[in-house]
mmCIF file of C-alpha atoms in Angstrom:
data_model
loop_
_atom_site.group_PDB
_atom_site.id
_atom_site.type_symbol
_atom_site.label_atom_id
_atom_site.label_comp_id
_atom_site.label_asym_id
_atom_site.label_seq_id
_atom_site.Cartn_x
_atom_site.Cartn_y
_atom_site.Cartn_z
ATOM 1 C CA MET A 1 -32.467 -6.943 25.379
ATOM 2 C CA ILE A 2 -31.726 -10.813 24.569
ATOM 3 C CA ILE A 3 -28.637 -11.307 22.189
ATOM 4 C CA GLN A 4 -28.916 -14.732 21.054
ATOM 5 C CA ASN A 5 -27.340 -16.916 18.589
ATOM 6 C CA GLY A 6 -23.568 -15.733 18.804
ATOM 7 C CA LEU A 7 -20.521 -16.920 19.723
ATOM 8 C CA VAL A 8 -19.672 -14.894 23.285
ATOM 9 C CA PHE A 9 -16.570 -14.362 24.627
ATOM 10 C CA THR A 10 -17.587 -15.048 28.345
ATOM 11 C CA ASP A 11 -15.248 -13.930 31.485
ATOM 12 C CA LYS A 12 -13.982 -17.717 30.915
ATOM 13 C CA TYR A 13 -12.051 -15.973 28.148
ATOM 14 C CA ILE A 14 -13.291 -18.192 25.595
ATOM 15 C CA PHE A 15 -15.869 -18.484 22.862
ATOM 16 C CA GLU A 16 -18.975 -20.243 23.992
ATOM 17 C CA GLU A 17 -22.916 -20.479 22.796
ATOM 18 C CA LYS A 18 -24.734 -17.949 25.195
ATOM 19 C CA CYS A 19 -27.643 -15.906 25.428
ATOM 20 C CA ILE A 20 -26.978 -12.528 26.805
ATOM 21 C CA ALA A 21 -29.987 -10.936 28.752
ATOM 22 C CA ILE A 22 -29.673 -7.120 29.263
ATOM 23 C CA SER A 23 -31.645 -5.070 31.812
ATOM 24 C CA ASP A 24 -31.668 -1.183 31.511
ATOM 25 C CA LYS A 25 -27.570 -0.537 31.307
ATOM 26 C CA ASN A 26 -26.195 -3.954 32.880
ATOM 27 C CA ILE A 27 -26.001 -7.437 31.719
ATOM 28 C CA SER A 28 -28.310 -9.413 34.016
ATOM 29 C CA LYS A 29 -27.638 -12.935 32.970
ATOM 30 C CA LEU A 30 -25.552 -15.101 30.542
ATOM 31 C CA GLU A 31 -27.133 -18.448 29.940
ATOM 32 C CA SER A 32 -27.020 -21.387 27.411
ATOM 33 C CA PRO A 33 -29.458 -21.508 24.758
ATOM 34 C CA SER A 34 -30.777 -24.657 26.240
ATOM 35 C CA THR A 35 -31.723 -22.976 29.567
ATOM 36 C CA THR A 36 -32.887 -19.664 28.632
ATOM 37 C CA SER A 37 -36.445 -18.861 29.220
ATOM 38 C CA TYR A 38 -37.827 -16.452 26.366
ATOM 39 C CA ASN A 39 -40.202 -13.626 27.268
ATOM 40 C CA PRO A 40 -42.469 -12.870 24.143
ATOM 41 C CA HIS A 41 -41.959 -9.222 25.161
ATOM 42 C CA SER A 42 -38.458 -8.776 24.930
ATOM 43 C CA GLU A 43 -36.554 -7.191 22.162
ATOM 44 C CA TYR A 44 -34.391 -9.808 20.414
ATOM 45 C CA TYR A 45 -30.988 -9.558 18.536
ATOM 46 C CA ASP A 46 -29.478 -11.914 16.706
ATOM 47 C CA ALA A 47 -25.916 -12.603 16.340
ATOM 48 C CA THR A 48 -26.219 -15.444 14.097
ATOM 49 C CA ASP A 49 -22.295 -15.983 12.507
ATOM 50 C CA CYS A 50 -21.101 -13.348 14.551
ATOM 51 C CA TYR A 51 -18.531 -12.967 17.602
ATOM 52 C CA VAL A 52 -19.869 -11.141 20.686
ATOM 53 C CA ILE A 53 -16.902 -9.343 22.683
ATOM 54 C CA PRO A 54 -16.629 -7.058 25.423
ATOM 55 C CA GLY A 55 -16.485 -2.999 24.546
ATOM 56 C CA LEU A 56 -12.690 -2.432 24.290
ATOM 57 C CA THR A 57 -11.024 -0.137 26.556
ATOM 58 C CA ASP A 58 -7.882 2.175 25.528
ATOM 59 C CA ILE A 59 -5.961 3.383 28.790
ATOM 60 C CA HIS A 60 -3.216 5.241 26.807
ATOM 61 C CA PHE A 61 -3.898 7.452 23.477
ATOM 62 C CA HIS A 62 -3.711 10.916 22.889
ATOM 63 C CA GLY A 63 -6.577 11.976 20.301
ATOM 64 C CA CYS A 64 -8.295 11.274 16.978
ATOM 65 C CA MET A 65 -10.191 13.073 14.163
ATOM 66 C CA GLY A 66 -8.009 16.175 14.344
ATOM 67 C CA TYR A 67 -8.651 16.522 18.431
ATOM 68 C CA ASP A 68 -5.988 15.764 21.195
ATOM 69 C CA PHE A 69 -6.962 15.353 24.667
ATOM 70 C CA CYS A 70 -4.768 17.941 25.615
ATOM 71 C CA ASP A 71 -6.489 20.800 23.808
ATOM 72 C CA GLY A 72 -8.095 20.697 27.106
ATOM 73 C CA THR A 73 -11.599 21.530 26.070
ATOM 74 C CA PRO A 74 -15.083 19.652 26.338
ATOM 75 C CA GLU A 75 -15.395 20.141 22.466
ATOM 76 C CA ALA A 76 -12.216 17.936 22.196
ATOM 77 C CA ILE A 77 -13.211 15.289 24.526
ATOM 78 C CA HIS A 78 -16.741 15.088 22.923
ATOM 79 C CA ALA A 79 -15.034 14.307 19.537
ATOM 80 C CA ILE A 80 -12.782 11.821 20.926
ATOM 81 C CA ALA A 81 -15.327 9.968 22.796
ATOM 82 C CA SER A 82 -17.557 9.720 19.801
ATOM 83 C CA TYR A 83 -15.185 8.397 17.327
ATOM 84 C CA GLU A 84 -13.968 6.176 19.996
ATOM 85 C CA LEU A 85 -17.358 4.675 20.591
ATOM 86 C CA SER A 86 -17.573 4.317 16.915
ATOM 87 C CA GLN A 87 -14.747 2.129 16.545
ATOM 88 C CA GLY A 88 -15.810 -0.173 19.535
ATOM 89 C CA ILE A 89 -13.929 1.176 22.022
ATOM 90 C CA THR A 90 -16.324 1.848 24.689
ATOM 91 C CA THR A 91 -14.165 3.214 27.888
ATOM 92 C CA ILE A 92 -11.290 5.324 27.576
ATOM 93 C CA CYS A 93 -8.617 6.819 29.810
ATOM 94 C CA PRO A 94 -6.529 9.387 27.434
ATOM 95 C CA ALA A 95 -2.936 10.820 27.820
ATOM 96 C CA THR A 96 -1.879 13.672 28.424
ATOM 97 C CA MET A 97 1.993 14.987 27.421
ATOM 98 C CA THR A 98 4.553 16.821 28.866
ATOM 99 C CA LEU A 99 3.183 20.444 29.303
ATOM 100 C CA PRO A 100 3.693 23.222 31.316
ATOM 101 C CA HIS A 101 1.990 22.384 35.038
ATOM 102 C CA GLU A 102 -0.669 25.037 34.653
ATOM 103 C CA LYS A 103 -1.898 23.897 31.268
ATOM 104 C CA LEU A 104 -1.866 19.873 32.945
ATOM 105 C CA LEU A 105 -3.985 21.205 35.531
ATOM 106 C CA ASP A 106 -6.380 22.733 33.462
ATOM 107 C CA ILE A 107 -6.718 19.713 31.452
ATOM 108 C CA CYS A 108 -7.244 17.594 34.515
ATOM 109 C CA CYS A 109 -10.148 20.087 35.433
ATOM 110 C CA THR A 110 -11.871 19.558 31.987
ATOM 111 C CA ALA A 111 -11.763 16.345 32.158
ATOM 112 C CA ALA A 112 -13.365 16.147 35.649
ATOM 113 C CA SER A 113 -16.106 18.155 34.822
ATOM 114 C CA TYR A 114 -16.642 16.627 31.513
ATOM 115 C CA VAL A 115 -20.428 15.376 30.862
ATOM 116 C CA PRO A 116 -21.426 13.351 27.588
ATOM 117 C CA ASN A 117 -23.897 15.047 25.187
ATOM 118 C CA ALA A 118 -24.549 11.905 23.248
ATOM 119 C CA PRO A 119 -23.603 8.355 23.455
ATOM 120 C CA GLN A 120 -19.820 8.337 23.760
ATOM 121 C CA SER A 121 -17.154 6.121 24.856
ATOM 122 C CA THR A 122 -16.810 6.463 29.040
ATOM 123 C CA LEU A 123 -14.240 8.693 30.242
ATOM 124 C CA CYS A 124 -12.984 6.284 33.072
ATOM 125 C CA GLY A 125 -9.439 7.681 33.652
ATOM 126 C CA ILE A 126 -6.455 9.983 32.682
ATOM 127 C CA ASN A 127 -3.134 8.628 31.678
ATOM 128 C CA LEU A 128 -0.638 11.218 32.761
ATOM 129 C CA GLU A 129 2.146 10.715 30.656
ATOM 130 C CA GLY A 130 4.800 13.324 31.669
ATOM 131 C CA PRO A 131 6.378 15.479 32.554
ATOM 132 C CA PHE A 132 8.408 13.129 34.551
ATOM 133 C CA LEU A 133 10.446 11.521 31.957
ATOM 134 C CA SER A 134 14.113 11.079 31.036
ATOM 135 C CA TYR A 135 15.477 13.491 28.445
ATOM 136 C CA ALA A 136 17.631 10.726 26.723
ATOM 137 C CA LYS A 137 14.485 8.965 26.192
ATOM 138 C CA ARG A 138 11.914 11.409 25.773
ATOM 139 C CA GLY A 139 10.647 10.658 22.243
ATOM 140 C CA ALA A 140 7.775 13.146 21.130
ATOM 141 C CA GLN A 141 7.765 14.403 24.791
ATOM 142 C CA ASN A 142 8.750 18.222 24.692
ATOM 143 C CA PRO A 143 11.941 18.589 26.595
ATOM 144 C CA ASP A 144 11.216 22.034 27.626
ATOM 145 C CA TYR A 145 8.511 20.762 30.219
ATOM 146 C CA LEU A 146 10.326 17.916 31.342
ATOM 147 C CA HIS A 147 10.306 17.888 35.459
ATOM 148 C CA ALA A 148 11.735 15.946 37.960
ATOM 149 C CA PRO A 149 9.325 13.923 39.984
ATOM 150 C CA ALA A 150 7.505 15.924 42.690
ATOM 151 C CA CYS A 151 4.814 14.502 44.985
ATOM 152 C CA ASP A 152 3.469 18.218 45.306
ATOM 153 C CA MET A 153 2.793 18.590 41.417
ATOM 154 C CA LEU A 154 1.392 15.079 40.999
ATOM 155 C CA LEU A 155 -1.024 15.487 44.016
ATOM 156 C CA GLU A 156 -1.917 18.892 42.656
ATOM 157 C CA LEU A 157 -2.853 16.788 39.324
ATOM 158 C CA ILE A 158 -4.699 14.149 41.426
ATOM 159 C CA GLU A 159 -6.760 16.527 43.051
ATOM 160 C CA ALA A 160 -7.472 18.423 39.924
ATOM 161 C CA SER A 161 -8.701 15.714 38.274
ATOM 162 C CA LYS A 162 -11.087 14.561 41.163
ATOM 163 C CA HIS A 163 -8.749 11.362 41.335
ATOM 164 C CA LEU A 164 -9.825 10.752 37.588
ATOM 165 C CA ALA A 165 -5.749 10.134 36.996
ATOM 166 C CA LYS A 166 -5.139 6.422 36.965
ATOM 167 C CA LEU A 167 -1.864 6.249 35.825
ATOM 168 C CA VAL A 168 1.227 8.251 35.759
ATOM 169 C CA ALA A 169 4.495 7.861 33.654
ATOM 170 C CA ILE A 170 7.575 7.841 35.551
ATOM 171 C CA ALA A 171 11.845 7.375 34.796
ATOM 172 C CA PRO A 172 12.759 5.834 38.009
ATOM 173 C CA GLU A 173 16.061 6.610 37.404
ATOM 174 C CA LEU A 174 15.127 10.387 38.218
ATOM 175 C CA PRO A 175 15.791 12.105 41.572
ATOM 176 C CA GLY A 176 12.645 12.024 43.570
ATOM 177 C CA ALA A 177 11.147 9.233 41.426
ATOM 178 C CA TYR A 178 11.407 6.539 44.300
ATOM 179 C CA GLU A 179 9.880 9.158 46.841
ATOM 180 C CA CYS A 180 7.019 10.104 44.681
ATOM 181 C CA ILE A 181 6.323 5.880 44.209
ATOM 182 C CA THR A 182 6.473 5.650 47.973
ATOM 183 C CA ALA A 183 4.389 8.446 49.016
ATOM 184 C CA LEU A 184 1.498 8.062 46.362
ATOM 185 C CA LYS A 185 1.376 4.799 45.523
ATOM 186 C CA ASN A 186 -1.972 4.276 47.015
ATOM 187 C CA GLU A 187 -3.283 7.539 44.924
ATOM 188 C CA ILE A 188 -2.260 6.734 41.760
ATOM 189 C CA SER A 189 -0.553 3.560 39.720
ATOM 190 C CA PHE A 190 2.783 4.440 38.611
ATOM 191 C CA SER A 191 4.174 3.333 35.116
ATOM 192 C CA LEU A 192 7.736 2.977 34.153
ATOM 193 C CA ALA A 193 8.317 4.961 30.974
ATOM 194 C CA HIS A 194 10.438 6.980 28.818
ATOM 195 C CA THR A 195 13.680 6.095 30.843
ATOM 196 C CA THR A 196 16.982 4.957 30.824
ATOM 197 C CA ALA A 197 16.806 2.712 33.879
ATOM 198 C CA ASP A 198 18.496 -0.531 34.111
ATOM 199 C CA TYR A 199 17.334 -3.688 35.669
ATOM 200 C CA GLU A 200 18.210 -2.777 39.502
ATOM 201 C CA THR A 201 16.701 0.485 38.990
ATOM 202 C CA ALA A 202 13.736 -0.717 37.665
ATOM 203 C CA MET A 203 13.156 -3.562 40.140
ATOM 204 C CA LYS A 204 13.671 -1.146 43.216
ATOM 205 C CA ALA A 205 10.710 0.926 41.505
ATOM 206 C CA PHE A 206 8.611 -2.027 41.228
ATOM 207 C CA LYS A 207 9.475 -3.285 44.744
ATOM 208 C CA LEU A 208 8.486 0.208 46.012
ATOM 209 C CA GLY A 209 4.956 -0.035 44.639
ATOM 210 C CA ALA A 210 5.276 0.526 40.615
ATOM 211 C CA ASN A 211 3.295 -1.903 38.811
ATOM 212 C CA HIS A 212 3.071 -0.847 35.217
ATOM 213 C CA VAL A 213 5.252 -0.221 32.039
ATOM 214 C CA THR A 214 4.175 2.637 29.517
ATOM 215 C CA HIS A 215 4.548 1.162 25.728
ATOM 216 C CA LEU A 216 7.145 -1.990 26.218
ATOM 217 C CA TYR A 217 10.284 -1.633 24.385
ATOM 218 C CA ASN A 218 9.473 2.079 22.955
ATOM 219 C CA ALA A 219 11.541 4.614 24.934
ATOM 220 C CA MET A 220 13.594 2.273 27.132
ATOM 221 C CA PRO A 221 16.742 0.532 26.720
ATOM 222 C CA ALA A 222 16.709 -2.842 24.837
ATOM 223 C CA PHE A 223 16.340 -6.413 26.330
ATOM 224 C CA SER A 224 19.576 -8.037 26.181
ATOM 225 C CA HIS A 225 21.236 -11.178 27.489
ATOM 226 C CA ARG A 226 23.544 -9.218 29.947
ATOM 227 C CA ALA A 227 21.485 -6.175 30.680
ATOM 228 C CA PRO A 228 17.715 -7.029 30.672
ATOM 229 C CA GLY A 229 16.415 -3.756 31.887
ATOM 230 C CA ILE A 230 13.334 -2.609 32.564
ATOM 231 C CA ILE A 231 11.942 -5.552 30.273
ATOM 232 C CA GLY A 232 13.690 -7.889 32.267
ATOM 233 C CA ALA A 233 12.548 -6.236 35.825
ATOM 234 C CA ALA A 234 9.049 -6.191 34.582
ATOM 235 C CA PHE A 235 9.160 -9.554 33.631
ATOM 236 C CA ASP A 236 10.294 -10.593 37.109
ATOM 237 C CA THR A 237 7.346 -8.562 38.679
ATOM 238 C CA PRO A 238 4.432 -10.796 38.663
ATOM 239 C CA SER A 239 1.941 -8.138 39.580
ATOM 240 C CA CYS A 240 3.470 -5.661 36.675
ATOM 241 C CA MET A 241 1.299 -5.267 33.360
ATOM 242 C CA VAL A 242 2.970 -4.071 30.442
ATOM 243 C CA GLU A 243 1.403 -1.977 27.721
ATOM 244 C CA LEU A 244 2.034 -3.074 23.939
ATOM 245 C CA ILE A 245 1.485 -1.198 20.641
ATOM 246 C CA CYS A 246 0.348 -3.601 17.658
ATOM 247 C CA ASP A 247 0.188 -1.007 15.015
ATOM 248 C CA GLY A 248 2.368 -2.701 12.774
ATOM 249 C CA ILE A 249 5.093 0.263 12.990
ATOM 250 C CA HIS A 250 6.332 0.126 16.884
ATOM 251 C CA ILE A 251 7.173 -3.441 17.167
ATOM 252 C CA HIS A 252 8.005 -6.048 15.034
ATOM 253 C CA PRO A 253 5.605 -8.863 14.619
ATOM 254 C CA SER A 254 8.123 -11.649 15.770
ATOM 255 C CA THR A 255 8.437 -9.278 19.105
ATOM 256 C CA ILE A 256 4.889 -9.316 19.691
ATOM 257 C CA ARG A 257 4.407 -13.154 19.480
ATOM 258 C CA ALA A 258 7.547 -13.199 21.906
ATOM 259 C CA THR A 259 6.114 -10.691 24.342
ATOM 260 C CA PHE A 260 2.715 -12.718 24.629
ATOM 261 C CA LYS A 261 5.040 -16.098 25.044
ATOM 262 C CA LEU A 262 7.370 -14.190 27.684
ATOM 263 C CA PHE A 263 4.329 -12.595 29.955
ATOM 264 C CA GLY A 264 1.399 -14.423 29.316
ATOM 265 C CA ASP A 265 -2.062 -13.097 28.287
ATOM 266 C CA ASP A 266 -2.740 -11.970 31.609
ATOM 267 C CA ARG A 267 -0.292 -9.249 31.869
ATOM 268 C CA ILE A 268 -0.221 -7.746 28.469
ATOM 269 C CA VAL A 269 -2.545 -4.553 27.697
ATOM 270 C CA LEU A 270 -2.915 -3.502 24.414
ATOM 271 C CA ILE A 271 -2.573 0.159 23.671
ATOM 272 C CA SER A 272 -3.343 2.408 20.507
ATOM 273 C CA ASP A 273 -1.131 5.477 21.571
ATOM 274 C CA SER A 274 -2.805 7.371 18.707
ATOM 275 C CA MET A 275 -2.709 10.821 18.031
ATOM 276 C CA MET A 276 -4.826 13.218 16.532
ATOM 277 C CA ALA A 277 -4.248 12.188 12.880
ATOM 278 C CA CYS A 278 -5.944 8.647 13.608
ATOM 279 C CA GLY A 279 -9.225 8.611 11.356
ATOM 280 C CA MET A 280 -7.889 11.740 9.554
ATOM 281 C CA PRO A 281 -6.059 11.678 6.070
ATOM 282 C CA SER A 282 -1.931 11.862 5.705
ATOM 283 C CA GLY A 283 -0.566 15.198 6.337
ATOM 284 C CA GLU A 284 0.409 17.240 9.101
ATOM 285 C CA TYR A 285 -0.292 17.400 12.519
ATOM 286 C CA SER A 286 0.839 18.345 16.217
ATOM 287 C CA LEU A 287 1.546 16.158 19.390
ATOM 288 C CA GLY A 288 2.237 18.093 22.502
ATOM 289 C CA GLY A 289 3.155 21.102 20.639
ATOM 290 C CA GLN A 290 5.229 19.501 18.242
ATOM 291 C CA THR A 291 4.744 19.310 14.705
ATOM 292 C CA VAL A 292 3.898 15.645 13.490
ATOM 293 C CA GLN A 293 4.106 14.307 9.891
ATOM 294 C CA VAL A 294 1.733 11.614 9.241
ATOM 295 C CA ASP A 295 1.774 9.301 6.283
ATOM 296 C CA LYS A 296 -0.836 6.507 6.582
ATOM 297 C CA ASN A 297 -0.364 5.184 10.160
ATOM 298 C CA LEU A 298 3.242 6.323 10.455
ATOM 299 C CA ALA A 299 3.593 9.490 12.591
ATOM 300 C CA THR A 300 7.167 10.876 12.948
ATOM 301 C CA LEU A 301 8.408 14.201 14.044
ATOM 302 C CA SER A 302 10.960 16.038 11.961
ATOM 303 C CA ASP A 303 14.201 13.899 12.934
ATOM 304 C CA GLY A 304 12.210 10.657 12.266
ATOM 305 C CA THR A 305 11.424 9.772 15.792
ATOM 306 C CA ILE A 306 7.870 7.867 15.945
ATOM 307 C CA ALA A 307 5.280 10.195 17.579
ATOM 308 C CA GLY A 308 2.492 8.028 18.619
ATOM 309 C CA SER A 309 0.314 6.334 16.254
ATOM 310 C CA ALA A 310 -2.635 6.783 13.653
ATOM 311 C CA THR A 311 -4.397 3.862 14.556
ATOM 312 C CA HIS A 312 -7.309 3.206 16.919
ATOM 313 C CA LEU A 313 -7.213 0.240 19.188
ATOM 314 C CA MET A 314 -9.994 -2.156 17.543
ATOM 315 C CA ASP A 315 -7.532 -1.911 14.592
ATOM 316 C CA CYS A 316 -4.466 -2.948 16.706
ATOM 317 C CA MET A 317 -6.176 -5.563 18.262
ATOM 318 C CA ARG A 318 -7.102 -6.787 14.650
ATOM 319 C CA MET A 319 -3.231 -6.544 13.757
ATOM 320 C CA ALA A 320 -2.264 -8.619 16.878
ATOM 321 C CA ILE A 321 -4.571 -11.405 15.978
ATOM 322 C CA HIS A 322 -3.069 -10.937 12.064
ATOM 323 C CA MET A 323 0.393 -11.371 13.530
ATOM 324 C CA GLY A 324 -0.408 -14.731 14.987
ATOM 325 C CA ILE A 325 -1.585 -13.799 18.481
ATOM 326 C CA PRO A 326 -4.732 -16.210 19.625
ATOM 327 C CA MET A 327 -8.100 -14.361 19.154
ATOM 328 C CA GLU A 328 -8.895 -14.768 22.709
ATOM 329 C CA SER A 329 -5.651 -13.688 23.885
ATOM 330 C CA ALA A 330 -5.821 -10.337 21.934
ATOM 331 C CA ILE A 331 -9.447 -9.782 23.336
ATOM 332 C CA LYS A 332 -8.446 -10.678 26.400
ATOM 333 C CA ALA A 333 -5.368 -7.666 26.077
ATOM 334 C CA ALA A 334 -7.737 -5.299 25.021
ATOM 335 C CA THR A 335 -10.698 -5.494 27.308
ATOM 336 C CA ILE A 336 -10.234 -6.721 30.597
ATOM 337 C CA ASN A 337 -6.714 -6.509 30.780
ATOM 338 C CA PRO A 338 -6.748 -2.772 30.307
ATOM 339 C CA ALA A 339 -9.942 -2.222 32.700
ATOM 340 C CA ARG A 340 -7.928 -4.347 35.497
ATOM 341 C CA SER A 341 -4.855 -2.238 34.957
ATOM 342 C CA ILE A 342 -6.636 1.279 35.937
ATOM 343 C CA GLY A 343 -8.899 -0.625 38.421
ATOM 344 C CA ILE A 344 -12.307 -0.255 36.758
ATOM 345 C CA GLU A 345 -12.917 -3.944 36.276
ATOM 346 C CA GLN A 346 -15.744 -4.043 38.727
ATOM 347 C CA GLN A 347 -17.907 -2.489 35.800
ATOM 348 C CA TYR A 348 -16.083 -3.238 32.475
ATOM 349 C CA GLY A 349 -13.836 -5.457 30.624
ATOM 350 C CA SER A 350 -16.042 -8.951 30.191
ATOM 351 C CA ILE A 351 -19.387 -10.297 29.655
ATOM 352 C CA THR A 352 -20.534 -11.026 33.447
ATOM 353 C CA PRO A 353 -23.562 -10.477 35.085
ATOM 354 C CA GLY A 354 -24.013 -7.258 36.814
ATOM 355 C CA LYS A 355 -21.204 -5.311 34.673
ATOM 356 C CA ILE A 356 -22.266 -2.649 32.347
ATOM 357 C CA ALA A 357 -23.543 -4.090 29.048
ATOM 358 C CA ASN A 358 -20.850 -2.654 26.664
ATOM 359 C CA LEU A 359 -20.993 -5.314 23.633
ATOM 360 C CA ILE A 360 -19.251 -5.298 20.460
ATOM 361 C CA ILE A 361 -21.067 -7.531 17.478
ATOM 362 C CA LEU A 362 -18.008 -8.726 15.206
ATOM 363 C CA ARG A 363 -18.293 -10.232 12.025
ATOM 364 C CA LYS A 364 -16.372 -13.456 11.306
ATOM 365 C CA ASP A 365 -13.691 -10.877 9.335
ATOM 366 C CA LEU A 366 -13.797 -9.079 12.667
ATOM 367 C CA SER A 367 -15.553 -6.091 11.058
ATOM 368 C CA ILE A 368 -17.894 -4.098 13.302
ATOM 369 C CA GLN A 369 -21.731 -5.134 12.643
ATOM 370 C CA ASP A 370 -23.114 -3.325 15.987
ATOM 371 C CA ILE A 371 -22.485 -1.697 19.054
ATOM 372 C CA ILE A 372 -24.155 -1.906 22.235
ATOM 373 C CA PHE A 373 -23.425 0.847 24.756
ATOM 374 C CA GLU A 374 -24.931 0.610 28.396
ATOM 375 C CA GLY A 375 -27.765 -1.544 27.002
ATOM 376 C CA GLN A 376 -28.736 0.073 23.805
ATOM 377 C CA LEU A 377 -28.188 -0.585 20.313
ATOM 378 C CA ILE A 378 -26.419 2.651 18.932
ATOM 379 C CA ASN A 379 -26.375 3.840 15.571
ATOM 380 C CA LEU A 380 -23.045 3.676 13.464
#
């Protein structure tokens, strides 16, 4: 297949007039229209008046369409992966919640043995959000199953997932956190999260090997002029990437704009943090065993605590653009940055020869015209 006449978001992170040649599942060539040699036997796709961007990668979400990744069933993964692909999210790293250890092991085992039965987003990782979190900043995490960081527990989960586990959330102030980071930083990426940590505590965790922050601003101390906390520590750690929820609920648009200025578009990872209500009508749902009331895109526990989102990543990316983030920066933060943050950038995240041909054809209003997944045009 050859895609022509579109504005392509290239791996220079700008839009250029390019032709994309696809061979089997991979991008084989990226050429200027004037240098493209046309094969009369090739299949052509006309992307006139459209943007061509890489498929999105969501490294932190819990579910959609009435299913939760923590259901721990192939049926749930199939439903989640099918919906995500239909929205242009072609690679997924869904998140667990704070649950009993045996349940987490079962979820990891199910994911490790998962086999797609149709065109579905690629399950490229697991984000272990819990149980190594602070009670004071637990958010929607079930306090009954919170646990001090323990190397043996974490290693069991990594092995049960057959190393599909890519990220683990950890509150660095908890006993055992530093030891866990030191011992297993080469096995999994540590993301500071659901924490009361001050600047010094967070900086020590980063120096020991943590390299990520879960949903920046949410479930952590505020960034202030005398107590910069985890946010200031992340800023002072160039290797650290930070997650940002741009659903219009979690973070004020001004803060979104300021964060892109503060961290730059190389270090921000857009996430959805969506729960099972995403793609569903308003009503009552659950997250981590707790009841969640959803009103449009606002999801809350009975005490008013925000409990994830009801917005998928493509809409979060669109929302960031509408908030004033340059389109190129928002796309970068939803494609190559998340891929890089979990170590899958050699295959995914950009329109680069040799990578998997996951491409989204967007109209000028940013609605999806078509999706090309693993080199094939899929039916929406």
